[in-house]
Each structure stands twice: as C-alpha cells, then as structure tokens.
CSV table of C-alpha atoms in Angstrom, one decimal:
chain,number,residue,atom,x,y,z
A,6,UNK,CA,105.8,119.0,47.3
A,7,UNK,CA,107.0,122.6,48.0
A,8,UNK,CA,105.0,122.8,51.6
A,9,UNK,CA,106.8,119.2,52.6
A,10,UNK,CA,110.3,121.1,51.3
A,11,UNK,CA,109.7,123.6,53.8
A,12,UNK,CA,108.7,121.5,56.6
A,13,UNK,CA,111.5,119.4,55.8
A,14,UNK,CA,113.8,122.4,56.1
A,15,UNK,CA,111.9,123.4,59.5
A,16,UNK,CA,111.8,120.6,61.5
A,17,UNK,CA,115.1,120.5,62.3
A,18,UNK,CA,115.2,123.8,64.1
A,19,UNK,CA,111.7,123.6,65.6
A,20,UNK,CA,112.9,120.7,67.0
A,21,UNK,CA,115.6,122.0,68.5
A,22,UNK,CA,114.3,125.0,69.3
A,23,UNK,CA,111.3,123.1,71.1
A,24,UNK,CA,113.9,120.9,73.1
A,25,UNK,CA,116.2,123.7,74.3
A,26,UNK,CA,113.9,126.7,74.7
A,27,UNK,CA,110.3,125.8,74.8
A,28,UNK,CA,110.6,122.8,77.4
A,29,UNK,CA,113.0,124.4,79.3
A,30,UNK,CA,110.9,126.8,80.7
A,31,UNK,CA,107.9,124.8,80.7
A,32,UNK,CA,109.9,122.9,83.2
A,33,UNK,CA,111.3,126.0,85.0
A,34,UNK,CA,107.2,126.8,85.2
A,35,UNK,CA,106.6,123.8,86.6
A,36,UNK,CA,109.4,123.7,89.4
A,37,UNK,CA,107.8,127.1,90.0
A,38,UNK,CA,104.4,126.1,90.9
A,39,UNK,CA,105.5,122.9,93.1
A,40,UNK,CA,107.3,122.5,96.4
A,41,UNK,CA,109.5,119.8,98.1
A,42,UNK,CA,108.3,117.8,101.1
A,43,UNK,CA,110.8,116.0,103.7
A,44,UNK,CA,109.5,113.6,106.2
A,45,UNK,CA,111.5,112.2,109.5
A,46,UNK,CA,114.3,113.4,111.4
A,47,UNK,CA,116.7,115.9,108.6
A,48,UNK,CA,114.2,114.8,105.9
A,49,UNK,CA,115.9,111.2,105.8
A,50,UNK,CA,112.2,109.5,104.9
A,51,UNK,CA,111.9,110.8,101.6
A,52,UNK,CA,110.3,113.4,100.0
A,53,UNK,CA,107.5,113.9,98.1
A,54,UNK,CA,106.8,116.4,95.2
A,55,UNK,CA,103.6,118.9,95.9
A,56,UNK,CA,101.3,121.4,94.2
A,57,UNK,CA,102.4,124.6,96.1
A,58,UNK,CA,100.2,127.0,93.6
A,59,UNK,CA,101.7,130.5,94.0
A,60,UNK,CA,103.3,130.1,97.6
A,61,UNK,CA,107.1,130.3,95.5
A,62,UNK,CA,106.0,133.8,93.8
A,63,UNK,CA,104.4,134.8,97.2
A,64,UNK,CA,107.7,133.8,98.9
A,65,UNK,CA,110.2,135.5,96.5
A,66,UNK,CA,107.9,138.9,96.2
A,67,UNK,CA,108.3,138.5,99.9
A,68,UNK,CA,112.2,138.3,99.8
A,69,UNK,CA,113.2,142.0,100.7
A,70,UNK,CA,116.8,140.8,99.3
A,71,UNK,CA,115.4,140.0,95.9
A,72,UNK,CA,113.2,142.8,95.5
A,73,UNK,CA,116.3,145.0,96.2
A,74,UNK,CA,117.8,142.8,93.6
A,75,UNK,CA,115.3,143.6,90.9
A,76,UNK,CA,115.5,147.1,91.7
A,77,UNK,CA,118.8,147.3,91.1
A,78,UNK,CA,119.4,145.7,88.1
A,79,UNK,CA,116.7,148.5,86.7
A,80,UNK,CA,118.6,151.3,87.9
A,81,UNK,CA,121.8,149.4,85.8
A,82,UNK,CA,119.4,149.0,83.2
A,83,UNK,CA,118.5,152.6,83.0
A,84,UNK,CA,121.6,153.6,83.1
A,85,UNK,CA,123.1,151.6,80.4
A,86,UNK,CA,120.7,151.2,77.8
A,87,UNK,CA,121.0,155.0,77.0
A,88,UNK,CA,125.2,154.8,77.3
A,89,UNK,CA,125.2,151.7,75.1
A,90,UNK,CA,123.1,153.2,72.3
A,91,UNK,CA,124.8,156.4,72.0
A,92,UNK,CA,128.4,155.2,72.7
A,93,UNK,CA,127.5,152.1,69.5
A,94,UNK,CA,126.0,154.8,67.5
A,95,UNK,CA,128.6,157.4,67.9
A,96,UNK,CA,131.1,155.2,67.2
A,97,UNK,CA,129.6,153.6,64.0
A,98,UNK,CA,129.0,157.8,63.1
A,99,UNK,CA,132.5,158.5,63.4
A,100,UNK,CA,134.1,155.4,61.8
A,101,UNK,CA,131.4,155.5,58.7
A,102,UNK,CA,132.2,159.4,58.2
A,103,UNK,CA,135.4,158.9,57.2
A,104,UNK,CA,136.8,160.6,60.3
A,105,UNK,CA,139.1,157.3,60.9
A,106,UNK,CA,142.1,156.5,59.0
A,107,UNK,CA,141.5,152.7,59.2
A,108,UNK,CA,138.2,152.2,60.2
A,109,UNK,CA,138.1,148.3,59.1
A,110,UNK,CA,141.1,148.4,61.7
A,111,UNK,CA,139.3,150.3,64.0
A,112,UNK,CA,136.0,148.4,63.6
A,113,UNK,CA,137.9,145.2,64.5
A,114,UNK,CA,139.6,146.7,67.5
A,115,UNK,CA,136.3,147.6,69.1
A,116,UNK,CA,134.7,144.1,68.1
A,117,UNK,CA,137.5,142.0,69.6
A,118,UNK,CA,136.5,142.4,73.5
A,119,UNK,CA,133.3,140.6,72.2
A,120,UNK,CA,135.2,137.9,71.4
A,121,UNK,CA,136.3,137.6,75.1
A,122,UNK,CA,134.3,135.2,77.1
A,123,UNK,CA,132.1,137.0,79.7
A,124,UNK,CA,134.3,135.0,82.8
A,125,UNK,CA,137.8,136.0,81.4
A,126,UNK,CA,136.9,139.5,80.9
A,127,UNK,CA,135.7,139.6,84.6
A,128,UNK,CA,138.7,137.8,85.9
A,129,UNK,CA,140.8,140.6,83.8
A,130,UNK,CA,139.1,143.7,85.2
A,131,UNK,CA,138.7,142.0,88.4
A,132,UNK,CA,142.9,142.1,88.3
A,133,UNK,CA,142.5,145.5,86.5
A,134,UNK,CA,140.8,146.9,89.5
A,135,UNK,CA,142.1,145.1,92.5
A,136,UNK,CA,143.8,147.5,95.4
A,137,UNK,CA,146.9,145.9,94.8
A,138,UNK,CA,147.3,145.0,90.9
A,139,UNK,CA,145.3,148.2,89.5
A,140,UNK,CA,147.1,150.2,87.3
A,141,UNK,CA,144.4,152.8,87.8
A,142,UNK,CA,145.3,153.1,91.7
A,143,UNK,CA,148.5,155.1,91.0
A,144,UNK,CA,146.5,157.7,88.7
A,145,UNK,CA,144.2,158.3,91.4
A,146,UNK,CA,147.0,158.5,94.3
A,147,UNK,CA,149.1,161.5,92.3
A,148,UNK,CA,145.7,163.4,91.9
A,149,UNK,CA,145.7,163.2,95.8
A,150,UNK,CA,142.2,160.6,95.6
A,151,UNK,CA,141.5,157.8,97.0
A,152,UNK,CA,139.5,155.7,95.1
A,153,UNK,CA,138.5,151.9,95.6
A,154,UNK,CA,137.5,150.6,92.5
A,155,UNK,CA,135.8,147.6,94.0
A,156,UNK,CA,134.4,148.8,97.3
A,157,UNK,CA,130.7,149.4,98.0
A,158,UNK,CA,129.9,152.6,96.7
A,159,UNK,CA,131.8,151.9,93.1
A,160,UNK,CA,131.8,148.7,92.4
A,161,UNK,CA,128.3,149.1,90.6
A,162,UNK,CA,129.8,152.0,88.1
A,163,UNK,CA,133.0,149.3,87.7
A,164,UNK,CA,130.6,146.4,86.8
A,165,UNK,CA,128.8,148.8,83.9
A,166,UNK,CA,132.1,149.6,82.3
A,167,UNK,CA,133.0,145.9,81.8
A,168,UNK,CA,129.6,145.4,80.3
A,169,UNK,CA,130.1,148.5,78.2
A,170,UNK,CA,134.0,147.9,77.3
A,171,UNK,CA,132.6,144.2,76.6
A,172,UNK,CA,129.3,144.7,73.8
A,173,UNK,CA,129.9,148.5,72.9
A,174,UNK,CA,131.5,146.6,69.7
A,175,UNK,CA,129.5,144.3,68.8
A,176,UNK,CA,126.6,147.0,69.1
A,177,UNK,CA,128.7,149.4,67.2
A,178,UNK,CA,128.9,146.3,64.2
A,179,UNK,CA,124.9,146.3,63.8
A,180,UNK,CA,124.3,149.9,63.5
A,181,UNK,CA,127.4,149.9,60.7
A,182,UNK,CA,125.6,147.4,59.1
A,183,UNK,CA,122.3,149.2,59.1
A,184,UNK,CA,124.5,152.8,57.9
A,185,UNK,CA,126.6,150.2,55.0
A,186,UNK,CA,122.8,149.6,53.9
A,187,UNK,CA,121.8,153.5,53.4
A,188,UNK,CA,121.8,154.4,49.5
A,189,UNK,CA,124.5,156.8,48.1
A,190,UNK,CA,122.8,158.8,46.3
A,191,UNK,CA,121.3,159.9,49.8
A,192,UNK,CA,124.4,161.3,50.9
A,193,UNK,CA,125.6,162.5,47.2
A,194,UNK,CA,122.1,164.7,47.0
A,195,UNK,CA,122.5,165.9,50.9
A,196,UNK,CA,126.3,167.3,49.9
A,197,UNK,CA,124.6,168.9,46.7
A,198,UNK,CA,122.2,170.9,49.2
A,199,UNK,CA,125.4,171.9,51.2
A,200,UNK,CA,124.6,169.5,54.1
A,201,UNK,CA,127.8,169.3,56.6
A,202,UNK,CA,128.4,166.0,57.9
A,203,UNK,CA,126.8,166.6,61.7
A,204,UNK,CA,123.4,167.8,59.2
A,205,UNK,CA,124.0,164.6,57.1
A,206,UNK,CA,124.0,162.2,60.6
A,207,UNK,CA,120.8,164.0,62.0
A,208,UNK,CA,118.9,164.2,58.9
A,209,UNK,CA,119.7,160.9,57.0
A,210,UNK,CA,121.4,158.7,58.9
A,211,UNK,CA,119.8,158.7,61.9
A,212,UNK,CA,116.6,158.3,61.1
A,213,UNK,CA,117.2,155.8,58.7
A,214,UNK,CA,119.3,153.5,61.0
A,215,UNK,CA,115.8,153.4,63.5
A,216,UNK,CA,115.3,149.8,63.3
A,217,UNK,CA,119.0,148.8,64.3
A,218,UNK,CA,118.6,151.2,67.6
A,219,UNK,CA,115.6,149.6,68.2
A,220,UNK,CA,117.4,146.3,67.9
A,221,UNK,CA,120.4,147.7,69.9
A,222,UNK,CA,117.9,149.0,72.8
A,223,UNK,CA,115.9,145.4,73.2
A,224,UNK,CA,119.5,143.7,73.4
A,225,UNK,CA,121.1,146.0,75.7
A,226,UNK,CA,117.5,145.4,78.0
A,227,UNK,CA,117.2,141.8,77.9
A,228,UNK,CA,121.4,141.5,78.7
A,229,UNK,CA,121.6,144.0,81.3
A,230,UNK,CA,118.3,142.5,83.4
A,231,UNK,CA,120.2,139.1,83.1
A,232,UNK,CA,123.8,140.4,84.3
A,233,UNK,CA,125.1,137.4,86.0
A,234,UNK,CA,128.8,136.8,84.9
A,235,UNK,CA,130.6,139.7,85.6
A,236,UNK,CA,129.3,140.5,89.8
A,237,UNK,CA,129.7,136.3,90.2
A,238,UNK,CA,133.4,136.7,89.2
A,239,UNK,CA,134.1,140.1,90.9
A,240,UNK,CA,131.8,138.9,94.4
A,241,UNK,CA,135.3,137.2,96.0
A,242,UNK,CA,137.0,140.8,94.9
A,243,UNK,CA,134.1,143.0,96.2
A,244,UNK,CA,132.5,143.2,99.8
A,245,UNK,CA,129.8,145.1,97.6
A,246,UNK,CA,128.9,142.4,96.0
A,247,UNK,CA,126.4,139.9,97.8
A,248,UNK,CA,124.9,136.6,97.0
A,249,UNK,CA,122.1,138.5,96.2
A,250,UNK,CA,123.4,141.5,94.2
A,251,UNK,CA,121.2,140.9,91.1
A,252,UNK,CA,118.2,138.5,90.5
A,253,UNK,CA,119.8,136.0,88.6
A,254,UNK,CA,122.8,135.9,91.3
A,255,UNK,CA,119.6,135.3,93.8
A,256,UNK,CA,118.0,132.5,92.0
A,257,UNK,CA,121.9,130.7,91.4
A,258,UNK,CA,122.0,131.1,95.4
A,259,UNK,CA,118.8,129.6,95.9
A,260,UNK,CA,119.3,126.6,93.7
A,261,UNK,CA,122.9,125.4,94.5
A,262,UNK,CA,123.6,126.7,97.5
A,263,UNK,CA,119.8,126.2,99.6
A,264,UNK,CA,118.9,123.8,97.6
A,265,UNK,CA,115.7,125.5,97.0
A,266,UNK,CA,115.0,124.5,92.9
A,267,UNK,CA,111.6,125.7,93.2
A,268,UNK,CA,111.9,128.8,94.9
A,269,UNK,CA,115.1,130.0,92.5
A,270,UNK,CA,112.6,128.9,89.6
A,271,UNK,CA,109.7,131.1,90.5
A,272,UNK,CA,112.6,134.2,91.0
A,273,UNK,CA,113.9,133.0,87.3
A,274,UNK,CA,109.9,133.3,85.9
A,275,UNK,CA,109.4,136.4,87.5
A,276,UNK,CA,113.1,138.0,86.2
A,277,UNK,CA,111.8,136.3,82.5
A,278,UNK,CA,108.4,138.3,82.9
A,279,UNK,CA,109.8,141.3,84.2
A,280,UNK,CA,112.1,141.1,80.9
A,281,UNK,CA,109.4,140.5,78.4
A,282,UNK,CA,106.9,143.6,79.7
A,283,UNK,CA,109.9,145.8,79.2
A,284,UNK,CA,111.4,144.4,75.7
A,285,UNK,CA,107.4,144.3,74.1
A,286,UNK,CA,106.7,147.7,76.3
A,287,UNK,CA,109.8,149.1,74.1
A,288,UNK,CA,108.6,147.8,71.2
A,289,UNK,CA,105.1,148.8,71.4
A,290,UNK,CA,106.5,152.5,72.6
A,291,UNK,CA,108.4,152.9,69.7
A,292,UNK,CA,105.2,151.6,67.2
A,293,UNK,CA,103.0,154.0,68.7
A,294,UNK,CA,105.4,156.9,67.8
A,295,UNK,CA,105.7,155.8,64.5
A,296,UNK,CA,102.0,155.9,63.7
C-alpha cells in the first residue's frame, strides 16, 4: 500500500515533468538531426521531412557568427560567476553580522529586482542608459568623459550589471538561508576564543555555507550561458548588439526569422551540452577537492 502511496504522489509530477522537459528536447533532438526539403519553383510543391544525420551540427560549428557567439557568452560567464558569488556572499556576510540596522528591510530591498520580470528590467535600464534619458550621462559629462553606455565597446559591461542588479538578491537569499542554518553555539564558542567577526566569516561561516556557493555557482552558469532577455530588449537601443550577440539570440534568429527550425535546434542542443559539461565539470571539480 505504502509503494502505491508514493507512486500515487509521483505521477503527477513525473507526468508533468515528462511532458514539459523530457519531450521537449527529445523533439528539439529530433528537429536537430532532420532537414526540410522544398520542391518547384520558391518551394511551392511541398516539402518533405529528411534524415540529415549531423549536417545541422556540422552547419552551426561552421557558423563563424555562432561560434563568436558561444565565445562570448563564456567570457560573460567568467566574468560573472565569480562577481555574483562574492557580491551574494558578501552581502548575506554583512546583513547576517549584524552590521545592518534593518537587515529583514535590507534583505527585502535587494530581493525585490528579482521580482521584476527579465523584459521590464531591460526596458528600464534600456531607458536608464539611453544617450538621451540617462541620468548617468550628466555624471560622466561634469567629470569631462564621454561615455556611451550602450555603444559597442560597453554595452557588454552594461548588459552584466542588469543581470547582476537583477539575481544578486535572490543569490544573496540562499546563502542567508544556508548562514540562518549554522548552529549558535558555533559562533558563541568562536567569541569565547576571541575570534573577531572577519575570523568568525573565514573560519565558520564560510566553510560551512559550501554547499549554497556551490548552488549559487551552477545557477549563475546555467543563467548566464542562456542570457537571452536582456541583449533581445537592449538590440533596438544598441548598434553592439547583433542578431547574433549570444547563442540563444542565434538560434531565436534562425527559427523565426530564416525559418530554419532545424538548424536553430541543433545550435539549442549544442548551447544545452555546452551547459551541462560545465555545470557537472563544476560539480565534479568541487567533489574531487573535497576528497
């Protein structure tokens, strides 16, 4: 009776979690592997639906754009992973320590931009650092620089702070969780021993909140390779933003505006490959220094 409970309690999820993730990319790997064929003049026969084997991967590997996608998006991905552990951590540090006067206030305050769809909080900055509506413009004039917060050579470093000014919060939440969970006679026999607050962080909290940096880091890797909402916004704003900025922005331009479904889903298996070898590569680093 008890192992009919359970499945009772499980099939609803593994049914929806077969419908809306496993098929899903079962199809996506299918679209991948096939190709489209037109016949007549503008394809106006028909078309018929072929086994293409790896020609879609050989023809996105191929794509100089994409590739320059894909390395981009690492370089973002380098760059922010580190900024949105440390900024989360330091944060959750400094409200936990006591150094706040409201930190519940404070621990709010930093959560709400979370709240904030991905689109509206593009559209915002996108006003934020327009030419002609940025506050920020001003700032830079009186300090005698010129600075175009959405040209070319910026736009990248402008893009990174929405994504940090977005999920620094809700980043900063898990690791508070993980520090609410730390026992207090921990802290009560490190101030017997004379510990000062910075010892107290480096010696007991830190390494017991491990597993929520860990869980910080594989979020902050799997988001930042599938960064899509913010350059789509910002790409009317920006002449530094192309069609093909990042590899999700490739695959979007290869399905709806070429037309190209099985192309854009061999880019999408590649980006979901590319994101798994990283996250278990992580994972599996940060096992073998454990051991």
């Amino acid at each position: 009776m008890s192992k009919r409970a359970a499945a009772a309690f499980l099939a609803p999820f593994l049914i929806l979690f077969a419908a809306f993730f496993v098929a899903p990319i079962g199809y996506a790997l299918v679209q991948s592997l096939t190709r489209v064929e037109r016949s007549g003049l503008l394809g106006l026969r028909g078309s018929t639906t072929e086994f293409a084997g790896l020609a879609n991967y050989g023809a996105a590997l191929s794509d100089g754009d994409y590739l320059g996608s894909i390395g981009r998006i690492l370089l973002f991905a380098l760059i922010i992973v580190p900024l949105m552990v440390v900024l989360s951590t330091v944060l959750a540090l400094v409200l936990e320590a006591g150094m706040s006067r409201w930190p519940r206030f404070f621990r709010t305050s930093f959560f709400l931009p979370y709240g904030i769809p991905g689109v509206i909080a593009s559209i915002m900055w996108g006003f934020l650092y327009a030419p002609g509506t940025s506050p920020f413009t001003p700032v830079f004039t009186a300090l005698g620089a010129e600075a175009d917060l959405l040209g070319p050579g910026t736009v990248f470093w402008s893009i990174m702070n929405v994504v940090l000014w977005q999920f620094v919060g809700y980043n900063m939440l898990i690791v508070v969780a993980q520090l609410q969970s730390i026992p207090q006679v921990l802290y009560e026999a490190a101030r017997m021993d004379g510990a000062t607050r910075w010892t107290i962080a480096r010696t007991v909290q830190l390494p017991l909140i491990r597993p929520a940096l860990v869980l910080v880091t594989v979020f902050t890797i799997i988001g930042s390779l599938q960064l899509f909402n913010e350059p789509l916004v910002m790409q009317p704003l920006s002449t530094g933003i192309s069609s093909t900025y990042t590899p999700t922005l490739t695959a979007y331009k290869e399905a709806f505006n070429s037309n190209n479904l099985n192309l854009a889903a061999a880019e999408s298996i590649i980006l979901a490959l590319v994101i798994c070898v990283l996250s278990f590569g992580f994972l599996r680093l940060v096992q073998r220094g454990r051991r």
